[in-house]
XYZ file of C-alpha atoms in Angstrom:
718
model
C -1.963 -8.707 -43.972
C 0.271 -7.675 -46.638
C 3.856 -9.334 -47.398
C 6.172 -6.590 -46.024
C 4.370 -7.077 -42.643
C 5.106 -10.768 -42.633
C 8.551 -10.209 -43.643
C 9.059 -7.620 -40.807
C 12.124 -8.926 -38.869
C 10.678 -9.200 -35.486
C 7.688 -11.372 -36.666
C 10.026 -14.157 -38.021
C 10.501 -15.798 -34.684
C 6.650 -15.925 -33.890
C 4.709 -18.642 -34.417
C 1.515 -18.631 -36.525
C -0.967 -18.001 -33.404
C 1.453 -15.366 -32.079
C 1.581 -13.530 -35.604
C -2.123 -13.604 -35.826
C -2.267 -12.039 -32.557
C 0.291 -9.642 -33.441
C -1.027 -8.468 -36.709
C -4.801 -8.261 -35.990
C -6.179 -4.831 -37.626
C -9.127 -2.611 -36.504
C -10.645 -4.693 -33.621
C -10.004 -4.989 -29.958
C -8.428 -8.491 -29.123
C -8.504 -10.925 -26.130
C -5.137 -12.969 -26.219
C -5.615 -15.999 -24.141
C -1.902 -16.601 -23.607
C -0.975 -19.740 -21.496
C 2.002 -19.973 -19.175
C 5.131 -19.822 -20.975
C 3.593 -19.110 -24.310
C 5.650 -15.905 -24.842
C 3.153 -13.092 -23.996
C 5.705 -10.648 -23.530
C 7.165 -11.269 -26.838
C 3.610 -10.917 -28.341
C 2.828 -7.722 -26.420
C 6.280 -6.036 -27.640
C 5.796 -7.314 -30.984
C 2.465 -5.733 -31.277
C 3.613 -2.396 -30.476
C 6.737 -2.648 -32.647
C 4.011 -3.754 -35.394
C 1.772 -0.987 -34.843
C 4.512 1.595 -34.931
C 6.621 0.017 -37.830
C 3.344 -0.105 -40.188
C 2.425 3.687 -39.309
C -1.074 2.505 -37.858
C 0.100 4.719 -34.752
C 3.146 6.625 -33.580
C 5.011 5.880 -30.210
C 3.094 8.530 -28.269
C -0.192 7.348 -29.775
C -0.413 4.167 -27.883
C -0.801 3.409 -24.080
C 0.469 0.051 -22.678
C -0.473 -1.329 -19.067
C 2.058 -3.847 -16.936
C 1.700 -4.934 -13.517
C 5.218 -4.488 -12.338
C 7.641 -1.479 -13.514
C 10.327 -4.200 -14.042
C 7.863 -5.671 -16.822
C 7.491 -1.928 -18.137
C 11.129 -1.675 -18.431
C 11.606 -4.848 -20.188
C 8.727 -3.962 -22.594
C 10.488 -0.785 -23.601
C 13.943 -2.450 -23.826
C 12.578 -5.104 -26.342
C 10.824 -2.401 -28.569
C 14.128 -0.438 -28.684
C 15.776 -3.711 -30.083
C 13.207 -4.228 -32.569
C 13.013 -0.334 -33.749
C 15.084 2.417 -34.039
C 12.851 4.639 -32.042
C 13.011 6.573 -28.475
C 10.836 5.393 -26.052
C 11.225 8.481 -23.748
C 7.547 9.913 -24.579
C 5.695 6.580 -24.803
C 3.154 5.956 -22.202
C 4.049 2.389 -20.927
C 3.800 1.630 -17.124
C 1.745 0.062 -14.108
C -1.709 1.430 -13.651
C -0.498 3.287 -10.715
C 2.450 4.708 -12.592
C 0.349 5.900 -15.530
C -2.606 7.329 -13.260
C 0.290 9.320 -11.322
C 1.372 10.647 -14.934
C -2.032 11.681 -15.827
C -2.682 13.417 -12.622
C 0.558 15.329 -12.417
C -0.759 16.873 -15.810
C -4.382 17.534 -14.733
C -3.804 18.318 -11.028
C -6.004 21.308 -10.810
C -9.083 19.454 -12.120
C -8.558 16.932 -9.355
C -7.691 19.595 -6.685
C -4.335 18.310 -6.108
C -1.359 20.505 -5.633
C 1.218 20.393 -8.545
C 3.728 18.745 -6.050
C 1.553 16.231 -4.448
C 3.386 13.361 -2.635
C 2.485 9.768 -2.903
C 1.752 7.895 0.424
C 3.348 4.251 0.403
C 1.746 1.680 2.932
C 3.700 2.553 5.875
C 3.265 6.479 5.325
C -0.452 6.081 5.054
C -0.738 3.757 8.201
C 1.299 6.511 10.140
C -1.065 9.229 8.820
C -4.095 7.135 9.843
C -2.585 6.805 13.341
C -1.718 10.294 13.621
C -5.506 11.352 12.426
C -6.941 8.662 15.172
C -4.926 10.140 17.655
C -6.371 13.909 16.917
C -9.865 12.313 16.622
C -9.372 10.584 20.048
C -10.147 7.291 18.591
C -9.376 4.258 20.593
C -6.929 1.882 18.822
C -7.853 -1.204 20.631
C -11.388 -0.971 19.395
C -10.578 0.445 16.000
C -6.942 -1.001 14.991
C -5.342 1.308 12.495
C -4.419 -1.442 10.025
C -8.242 -2.435 9.994
C -9.038 1.241 9.194
C -6.443 1.130 6.306
C -7.843 -2.067 5.035
C -11.323 -0.653 4.931
C -9.991 2.731 3.374
C -8.284 0.885 0.579
C -10.773 -1.423 -0.031
C -13.486 1.042 -0.518
C -11.394 3.001 -2.935
C -10.373 0.195 -4.691
C -14.345 -0.419 -5.256
C -14.647 3.097 -6.399
C -16.441 4.324 -3.172
C -15.903 7.630 -1.301
C -16.790 8.094 2.314
C -19.943 10.044 1.413
C -21.031 7.499 -0.777
C -20.757 4.509 1.753
C -23.878 3.618 3.713
C -22.666 2.080 6.981
C -24.666 -1.214 8.279
C -23.666 -0.877 11.977
C -22.323 1.747 14.590
C -18.813 0.068 14.239
C -18.749 0.506 10.561
C -20.171 4.200 11.054
C -17.375 5.239 13.129
C -14.793 3.743 10.520
C -16.341 5.472 7.827
C -16.408 8.464 9.576
C -12.408 8.061 10.096
C -12.157 7.422 6.386
C -14.048 10.788 5.792
C -11.454 12.641 7.869
C -8.727 10.915 6.315
C -9.884 12.127 2.858
C -9.795 15.723 4.251
C -6.367 15.276 5.999
C -5.006 14.023 2.864
C -6.520 16.896 0.619
C -5.210 19.276 3.297
C -1.602 18.124 3.425
C -1.484 17.513 -0.464
C -0.880 13.653 -0.331
C -2.154 10.742 -2.236
C -2.209 6.973 -1.367
C -1.678 4.223 -3.986
C -5.362 3.455 -4.295
C -6.216 7.193 -4.725
C -3.973 7.264 -7.669
C -6.424 5.347 -9.528
C -9.589 6.387 -8.062
C -8.863 9.980 -8.604
C -7.682 9.439 -12.305
C -11.106 7.334 -12.948
C -13.129 10.248 -11.502
C -11.023 12.604 -13.694
C -11.982 10.860 -16.812
C -15.479 10.225 -15.648
C -16.025 13.789 -14.769
C -14.253 15.747 -17.334
C -15.582 15.201 -20.947
C -13.009 17.121 -22.734
C -10.117 15.375 -20.936
C -11.729 12.075 -21.580
C -12.162 12.815 -25.132
C -8.648 14.031 -25.359
C -7.055 10.827 -24.262
C -9.606 8.787 -26.423
C -8.508 10.576 -29.412
C -4.782 10.252 -28.430
C -4.444 6.362 -27.394
C -6.306 4.762 -30.088
C -4.488 1.440 -28.943
C -4.391 0.317 -25.589
C -2.523 -2.756 -24.509
C -2.762 -4.640 -21.191
C -0.762 -7.442 -19.715
C -1.864 -9.801 -17.061
C -5.344 -8.823 -17.867
C -6.772 -11.591 -15.422
C -5.247 -9.556 -12.313
C -7.068 -6.285 -13.060
C -9.773 -5.129 -10.507
C -13.130 -3.627 -11.186
C -12.111 -0.147 -10.711
C -8.995 -0.837 -13.112
C -11.296 -1.943 -15.672
C -13.710 0.848 -15.408
C -10.929 3.286 -15.985
C -9.746 1.287 -18.958
C -13.208 1.436 -20.205
C -13.331 5.162 -20.149
C -10.113 5.361 -21.615
C -10.961 3.236 -24.674
C -14.416 4.653 -25.268
C -16.498 2.839 -28.098
C -13.835 3.608 -30.938
C -10.499 2.683 -29.766
C -8.995 -1.006 -29.714
C -8.078 -2.703 -26.682
C -5.406 -5.609 -26.822
C -5.811 -7.376 -23.748
C -3.305 -10.331 -22.723
C -3.831 -12.890 -20.125
C -4.628 -16.270 -18.809
C -7.737 -16.852 -16.629
C -6.312 -20.211 -15.414
C -3.644 -18.064 -13.647
C -6.066 -15.749 -11.822
C -4.818 -16.134 -8.242
C -5.139 -12.654 -6.740
C -9.058 -12.644 -6.004
C -7.860 -11.543 -2.432
C -6.130 -8.514 -3.626
C -9.323 -7.662 -5.800
C -8.600 -9.251 -9.196
C -11.767 -10.137 -11.058
C -11.047 -13.101 -13.400
C -14.838 -12.254 -14.916
C -13.447 -8.838 -16.475
C -12.104 -11.406 -19.383
C -15.646 -12.463 -20.221
C -16.983 -8.679 -19.677
C -14.279 -7.720 -22.201
C -15.759 -10.052 -24.787
C -18.988 -8.470 -24.435
C -18.092 -4.539 -23.942
C -15.646 -4.483 -26.740
C -17.412 -6.941 -29.072
C -14.304 -9.400 -29.326
C -14.881 -11.426 -32.540
C -12.508 -14.334 -31.839
C -10.178 -15.234 -28.710
C -6.862 -16.019 -29.850
C -5.335 -18.692 -28.095
C -1.779 -19.002 -27.528
C -1.168 -22.732 -26.362
C 2.275 -23.569 -27.483
C 4.570 -23.491 -24.627
C 8.199 -22.566 -24.670
C 8.992 -23.473 -21.128
C 8.013 -26.702 -20.091
C 8.148 -30.422 -21.413
C 4.820 -32.140 -22.249
C 4.213 -34.519 -19.306
C 4.318 -31.368 -16.925
C 2.101 -29.350 -19.153
C -0.342 -32.359 -19.714
C -0.481 -32.629 -15.798
C -1.250 -29.023 -15.860
C -4.088 -29.280 -18.267
C -5.653 -32.281 -16.672
C -5.807 -30.239 -13.157
C -7.295 -27.180 -14.546
C -9.581 -28.969 -16.600
C -11.749 -29.755 -13.538
C -12.475 -25.929 -13.358
C -15.671 -25.112 -14.827
C -15.688 -21.173 -15.075
C -12.744 -20.873 -17.799
C -12.365 -19.876 -21.442
C -10.552 -22.924 -22.064
C -7.315 -23.835 -23.610
C -4.700 -26.605 -23.679
C -1.095 -26.111 -23.563
C 1.505 -28.161 -25.568
C 5.292 -28.181 -26.329
C 7.491 -29.130 -29.461
C 10.305 -30.011 -27.077
C 9.318 -33.611 -26.232
C 7.532 -35.258 -23.196
C 10.688 -34.925 -20.979
C 10.984 -37.004 -17.458
C 7.551 -38.396 -15.781
C 6.605 -36.260 -12.651
C 8.013 -37.616 -9.427
C 5.740 -38.164 -6.360
C 6.799 -38.844 -3.050
C 4.910 -39.631 0.170
C 6.604 -38.927 3.226
C 6.083 -40.402 6.565
C 6.061 -37.167 8.180
C 6.933 -33.629 7.305
C 10.551 -34.109 8.291
C 10.830 -37.244 6.219
C 9.454 -35.117 3.354
C 11.736 -32.442 3.916
C 14.738 -34.945 3.927
C 13.712 -36.470 0.645
C 13.772 -33.053 -1.104
C 17.038 -32.273 0.162
C 18.522 -35.748 -0.933
C 17.284 -35.206 -4.310
C 18.524 -31.585 -4.488
C 22.038 -32.774 -3.531
C 21.829 -35.327 -6.177
C 20.586 -32.729 -8.890
C 23.396 -30.393 -7.862
C 25.955 -33.179 -7.999
C 24.709 -33.691 -11.663
C 25.315 -30.014 -12.798
C 21.872 -28.364 -11.860
C 22.569 -25.018 -10.393
C 20.878 -24.406 -6.650
C 19.429 -21.241 -8.329
C 17.518 -23.477 -10.944
C 15.797 -25.158 -8.217
C 12.800 -23.952 -6.420
C 10.843 -25.198 -3.623
C 7.189 -23.939 -3.475
C 4.754 -24.130 -0.370
C 0.928 -23.080 -0.136
C 1.611 -21.475 3.194
C 4.471 -19.288 4.784
C 4.354 -21.671 7.986
C 5.611 -24.671 5.854
C 9.002 -23.348 5.294
C 10.271 -23.723 8.919
C 10.731 -27.586 8.408
C 12.423 -26.894 4.976
C 14.668 -24.325 6.260
C 15.871 -26.632 9.242
C 16.670 -29.395 6.566
C 18.437 -26.915 4.369
C 20.473 -25.608 7.141
C 21.260 -28.918 8.339
C 22.692 -30.031 4.901
C 24.730 -26.607 4.702
C 22.961 -25.577 1.678
C 22.714 -21.917 0.695
C 19.113 -20.793 0.185
C 17.088 -17.640 -0.411
C 13.467 -17.041 0.644
C 12.048 -15.303 -2.423
C 9.560 -12.542 -1.695
C 9.871 -13.093 1.937
C 11.605 -13.546 5.039
C 13.116 -16.773 6.869
C 10.906 -18.197 9.489
C 12.809 -17.079 12.407
C 13.345 -13.460 10.880
C 9.665 -12.837 10.354
C 8.407 -9.797 12.530
C 5.892 -12.203 14.376
C 8.362 -14.804 15.222
C 10.898 -12.366 16.704
C 8.283 -10.690 18.795
C 7.318 -13.842 20.361
C 10.805 -14.840 20.906
C 11.487 -11.286 22.444
C 9.174 -12.035 25.086
C 10.658 -15.377 25.790
C 14.192 -13.734 25.700
C 13.149 -11.087 28.187
C 11.647 -13.744 30.725
C 14.914 -15.794 30.331
C 17.194 -12.811 30.587
C 16.070 -9.478 32.248
C 19.217 -7.503 31.087
C 18.218 -8.110 27.520
C 17.582 -4.452 26.636
C 16.950 -5.342 22.814
C 14.098 -7.722 23.709
C 12.702 -5.229 26.030
C 12.686 -2.360 23.395
C 10.950 -4.609 20.825
C 8.262 -5.538 22.917
C 7.429 -2.844 25.607
C 4.868 -1.363 23.275
C 3.999 -4.161 20.951
C 0.935 -4.800 20.963
C 0.634 -1.095 21.767
C -0.049 -0.160 25.183
C 0.194 3.455 25.178
C 4.070 3.665 25.830
C 5.198 6.580 24.071
C 8.911 7.440 22.770
C 9.258 10.054 25.625
C 8.752 7.348 28.363
C 11.135 4.972 26.640
C 13.656 7.886 26.475
C 13.254 8.519 30.349
C 13.633 4.422 31.000
C 16.797 4.789 28.967
C 17.977 8.036 30.930
C 17.464 6.193 34.133
C 19.184 2.930 32.979
C 22.348 4.945 31.827
C 22.493 6.989 35.171
C 22.008 4.050 37.474
C 23.893 1.572 35.367
C 21.211 -0.869 35.328
C 18.904 -2.710 32.863
C 15.912 -1.338 31.103
C 13.874 -3.848 33.138
C 15.179 -2.519 36.319
C 14.444 1.010 35.443
C 10.977 -0.088 34.638
C 10.495 -2.030 37.791
C 11.243 1.286 39.467
C 8.627 3.177 37.806
C 6.192 0.316 38.703
C 7.143 0.454 42.265
C 6.316 4.206 42.295
C 2.933 3.981 40.817
C -0.323 2.522 42.167
C -1.668 2.180 38.780
C -0.801 -1.187 37.075
C -3.609 -1.111 34.295
C -1.560 0.821 31.736
C 1.542 1.909 30.538
C 5.118 0.747 31.930
C 3.574 -0.658 35.264
C 1.157 -2.542 33.109
C 3.963 -3.989 30.853
C 6.156 -4.985 33.970
C 3.182 -6.881 35.628
C 2.381 -8.698 32.338
C 5.975 -9.961 32.026
C 5.821 -11.100 35.758
C 2.455 -12.926 35.204
C 3.692 -14.597 31.968
C 6.870 -15.684 33.952
C 4.656 -17.055 36.573
C 2.512 -18.949 33.942
C 5.284 -20.673 32.294
C 6.919 -21.931 35.267
C 7.304 -25.905 35.139
C 5.888 -26.181 31.625
C 7.146 -27.107 28.384
C 8.882 -24.436 25.867
C 5.770 -25.262 23.498
C 3.193 -24.671 26.293
C 5.254 -21.459 27.398
C 4.926 -20.277 23.596
C 1.426 -20.796 23.463
C 0.948 -18.981 26.703
C 2.821 -15.947 25.650
C 1.207 -15.737 22.101
C -2.247 -15.631 23.848
C -1.826 -13.583 26.872
C 0.941 -11.131 25.567
C -2.024 -9.996 22.873
C 0.011 -11.122 20.000
C -2.364 -13.295 18.567
C -5.353 -10.636 19.085
C -3.299 -8.119 17.465
C -2.306 -10.143 14.550
C -5.977 -11.530 13.879
C -7.224 -7.877 13.380
C -4.629 -7.359 10.295
C -5.915 -8.357 6.728
C -3.131 -10.774 6.533
C -3.126 -11.905 10.205
C -4.348 -15.341 9.613
C -0.903 -16.095 8.069
C 1.083 -14.600 10.793
C -0.792 -16.508 13.403
C -0.117 -19.633 11.482
C 3.723 -18.693 11.724
C 3.147 -18.321 15.451
C 1.487 -21.683 15.925
C 4.328 -23.144 13.823
C 6.648 -21.727 16.417
C 4.904 -24.175 19.080
C 5.827 -27.031 16.472
C 9.349 -25.908 16.473
C 9.586 -25.999 20.096
C 8.182 -29.553 20.231
C 10.457 -30.782 17.795
C 13.341 -29.226 19.177
C 12.548 -31.064 22.614
C 11.959 -34.328 20.643
C 15.236 -34.237 18.769
C 17.780 -32.408 20.992
C 19.728 -34.140 23.979
C 20.112 -31.367 26.740
C 22.055 -32.387 29.743
C 20.661 -29.534 31.839
C 17.027 -29.188 32.136
C 17.245 -25.673 33.650
C 19.060 -24.469 30.270
C 16.268 -25.829 27.959
C 14.795 -22.308 27.231
C 18.363 -20.839 26.774
C 19.222 -23.780 24.573
C 16.068 -23.181 22.390
C 16.537 -19.323 22.004
C 20.409 -20.103 20.920
C 18.971 -22.672 18.406
C 16.516 -20.103 16.784
C 19.380 -17.453 16.464
C 21.641 -20.117 14.529
C 18.657 -21.199 12.429
C 17.855 -17.649 11.520
C 21.419 -16.350 10.720
C 23.045 -19.187 8.604
C 23.297 -19.543 4.784
C 20.787 -17.063 3.718
C 21.886 -15.982 0.315
C 21.956 -12.707 -1.503
C 20.199 -12.057 -4.496
C 22.412 -13.306 -7.486
C 23.993 -15.834 -5.598
C 23.562 -19.571 -6.377
C 21.265 -20.586 -3.919
C 18.048 -22.708 -3.364
C 15.037 -20.575 -4.096
C 12.333 -21.059 -1.447
C 8.764 -19.394 -1.865
C 4.789 -19.627 -1.661
C 3.029 -20.509 -4.889
C 1.744 -16.922 -5.191
C 5.198 -15.659 -5.077
C 6.416 -17.908 -7.906
C 3.848 -16.460 -10.386
C 5.672 -15.379 -13.546
C 8.991 -17.213 -12.576
C 10.443 -20.535 -14.016
C 13.088 -23.040 -12.921
C 14.737 -26.197 -14.298
C 13.555 -28.233 -11.191
C 10.371 -27.487 -8.999
C 9.370 -29.241 -5.815
C 5.655 -28.480 -4.875
C 5.452 -29.640 -1.308
C 2.658 -30.279 1.203
C 0.165 -31.628 -1.232
C -2.478 -32.479 1.359
C -6.251 -31.565 1.649
C -6.372 -28.852 4.147
C -2.964 -27.244 3.047
C -3.589 -27.424 -0.842
C -6.126 -26.934 -1.416
C -6.025 -24.731 1.749
C -8.855 -25.600 4.127
C -10.060 -22.022 4.213
C -10.997 -22.222 0.399
C -13.516 -24.748 0.915
C -15.845 -22.665 2.579
C -15.432 -19.744 0.122
C -17.588 -19.141 -2.968
C -15.227 -20.296 -5.972
C -12.465 -20.915 -3.413
C -11.469 -24.340 -4.521
C -11.517 -23.115 -8.248
C -8.950 -20.518 -7.244
C -6.978 -23.150 -5.458
C -6.716 -25.187 -8.379
C -5.662 -22.200 -10.356
C -3.081 -21.745 -7.693
C -1.838 -25.342 -8.420
C -1.889 -24.772 -12.146
C 0.539 -21.832 -11.726
C 2.986 -24.012 -9.488
C 2.991 -26.764 -11.956
C 3.764 -24.547 -14.767
C 6.847 -23.025 -13.086
C 8.817 -26.284 -13.876
C 10.786 -26.666 -17.013
C 12.382 -30.024 -16.913
C 11.776 -31.772 -13.656
C 8.723 -31.663 -11.528
C 8.406 -33.312 -8.017
C 5.008 -33.482 -6.106
C 5.517 -34.264 -2.214
C 3.308 -34.615 0.430
C 3.474 -36.246 4.189
C 1.434 -38.609 6.066
C 1.602 -36.829 9.183
C 2.656 -33.202 9.732
C 3.388 -31.135 12.751
C 0.834 -28.026 12.811
C 0.549 -25.925 15.857
C 2.375 -28.395 17.826
C 0.157 -31.165 17.182
C 0.601 -33.983 14.828
C -1.940 -34.138 12.099
C -2.632 -37.174 9.700
C -3.280 -36.289 6.143
C -5.297 -37.068 3.291
C -3.239 -36.424 -0.268
C -4.590 -33.334 -2.016
C -7.502 -34.083 -4.447
C -5.382 -32.200 -7.025
C -2.869 -35.334 -7.064
C -6.100 -37.555 -8.219
C -6.563 -35.231 -11.245
C -3.235 -36.006 -12.711
C -3.301 -39.199 -15.032
C -1.416 -42.237 -13.761
C 0.915 -42.525 -16.945
C 2.368 -39.009 -16.035
C 3.591 -40.068 -12.725
C 6.586 -42.060 -10.976
C 5.598 -43.054 -7.639
C 8.921 -43.002 -6.002
C 7.697 -45.187 -2.822
C 5.178 -47.137 -4.584
C 2.073 -45.725 -3.018
C -0.989 -46.143 -5.448
C -3.543 -43.245 -5.702
C -6.297 -45.277 -4.275
C -3.952 -45.912 -1.117
C -5.507 -44.030 1.803
C -2.654 -43.401 4.346
C -2.647 -46.109 7.044
C -1.562 -46.043 10.365
C 1.406 -43.481 10.021
C 4.586 -43.537 12.428
C 3.909 -41.526 15.531
C 6.388 -38.279 15.155
C 5.173 -36.784 18.342
C 3.323 -37.834 21.539
C -0.536 -37.363 21.393
C -3.388 -38.483 23.835
C -4.809 -41.678 22.990
C -8.387 -42.772 23.424
C -9.303 -46.036 25.209
C -11.593 -46.602 22.114
C -10.078 -49.290 19.589
C -10.250 -46.776 16.993
C -6.908 -44.544 17.487
C -5.790 -41.426 15.889
C -3.948 -42.266 12.648
C -6.493 -45.416 11.961
C -7.786 -45.926 8.459
C -11.600 -46.434 8.737
C -14.535 -46.782 6.120
C -18.012 -45.233 6.751
C -20.995 -46.628 4.874
C -21.712 -42.970 3.461
C -18.486 -41.099 3.402
C -16.385 -43.957 2.236
C -12.334 -44.101 3.452
C -10.779 -41.648 5.836
C -8.330 -41.152 8.443
C -8.858 -40.406 12.188
C -7.443 -37.159 13.055
C -8.796 -36.207 16.476
C -11.210 -36.901 19.584
C -13.520 -34.574 21.566
C -15.396 -35.141 24.659
C -15.326 -38.341 27.208
C -15.995 -41.856 26.906
C -19.742 -41.451 27.484
C -20.275 -38.670 24.726
C -17.230 -39.088 22.308
C -17.100 -37.342 19.045
C -14.395 -38.473 16.341
C -12.841 -36.303 13.603
C -12.033 -37.996 10.533
C -10.563 -36.619 7.326
C -12.511 -38.382 4.408
C -10.841 -38.926 0.913
C -13.965 -37.449 -1.059
C -16.005 -35.529 1.775
C -13.332 -33.573 3.851
C -13.359 -33.220 7.351
C -16.274 -34.693 9.285
C -17.065 -34.850 13.226
C -19.061 -37.851 13.900
C -20.586 -39.235 17.253
C -18.734 -42.329 18.216
C -21.820 -43.838 19.588
C -23.889 -43.865 16.311
C -21.178 -43.766 13.502
C -20.923 -47.168 11.909
C -17.055 -47.240 11.344
C -14.872 -50.218 10.267
C -11.249 -50.110 10.730
C -9.125 -51.236 7.838
């Protein structure tokens, strides 16, 4: 490195390791960039350095980002550093760059010059249309399942003619995949996964084109490398060849998208494939105080499969991390809101405060507390609880049962889940209702009375609503919702979706909302209970949701928080089963992914970090008693300030009952703290069976959830 390069203006603000990364010559590099370490600055400075020192020209490099926003920001920063035009530069997302390449070489991939790109909803519509032509039963083969299969196979680089089905069901799905490929080719359209797969095949099958781009793009830069998929990495390898240089920036500790196909092992493969001599680590953090970073380091250090780094800051230790254990989820939410009001009074803007949660369903209790405190808020990257489609669908059934003249509710659910009622039939109902000045329900009843076949179409729907109405007579709202979720087909419908588990969790949380409503609301007229609850959901959904740019509290899942930063962060629901999520414990490397998720959450905080949990939490209409997250045990004591004096070793003892539950006649009750000679301390969370054959469910601090036979379990109450 010569002195003129060092004196370059845009290098003056970089630290020693950043300069080392930016100015590396004639070799591929892997930059392990920790959270808040200035990776965007390093990437843009690298581009500017390469151009400034005439190592390449602006059109001789290619830079891959994961969002269009990041690409625009990168180009803007480069123009601030150098007097150049960026119009001809290849900077963009994987899909954007592949689209650009396919437009140039459309003949080679047999695309029309004006091929159209299908977004996710367009793709689903195309699949539904195809299945109708093929006469495929959508109940046996849900269109979303087909979409998930097709996109999954394309992400793996597998065409329909290369896939080997393992059973008749999969064989049929693959047949639909094959017909879908033909349909897209015939109509001149491409879905998002197709852009990458077609571009990969273009380079793989055309030597001259591959060599052209290898000669052109001597320097390839990739942001968020830990989030690349297997096919994306294969595409990059083809593009780079043997003689070009890859500059990959990523953080294996922030790899949290395995469910989207992200492959953290790509970082280790890059080391071997491109003969990386030394990994450059960017460990100085410019975002957070040291207490926050030390907590993040301590947590992630428990993962075994990582490249390893240790974040630090020059800005001082900052405040200790505050930990609060609520008696219940409502107590937890109220504490958070009390702290937020205090912080706001001291001058912290609402927009600089974020509340993070592992599961979307957790937002309901938090939203209720926010609305009760009259504070503006925004759900980042998602919808408010009562505005989520699955919740609105369930409530629409309730609304129609409660009020048969509610045409909006009728139209929302008449064909959801799908039951073969088309647009033409709905038009006929609307015409009948208009002519006869009646509700759509009355019009539907008329059709039903004239049709002997009640197994399909409108007669089936009318009968379904009548059956649901009979089922919920004389039962609680919570039981009514449970019945509707199950017997309407909503639960089965969503379980077929790839993201269905989250939606079903939200539906089950609606049951909890009903239980809480009954327990906390004084209703003078019992007959109006359902009406009052529906009014409550409407009021809760419509209040205080802020627009982007307003000064408002930020609510989001931990996944949605990646890449963001806030002055103050609350990480909520830190209990085993929620964070880490219970599903992860049965998956290979699931716990390590959950720990990376916790690491991401912690490193969002700049100045203040709160860790909160609840001794009892209402889930799915039932009160559960919880054990603190194992991640809390991984944080050194000296970094924590326990606001309600509970020590790390304290297992939750006999929490206050926040909702009714059935008691066993046995001396050991739900919520009791016990010890077991093999598994140690735990909390009783449930029973199963009768007095003569009783099984007891226990959440142990170190061994997770166990079912034990009461007759043989040697349990001691504390």
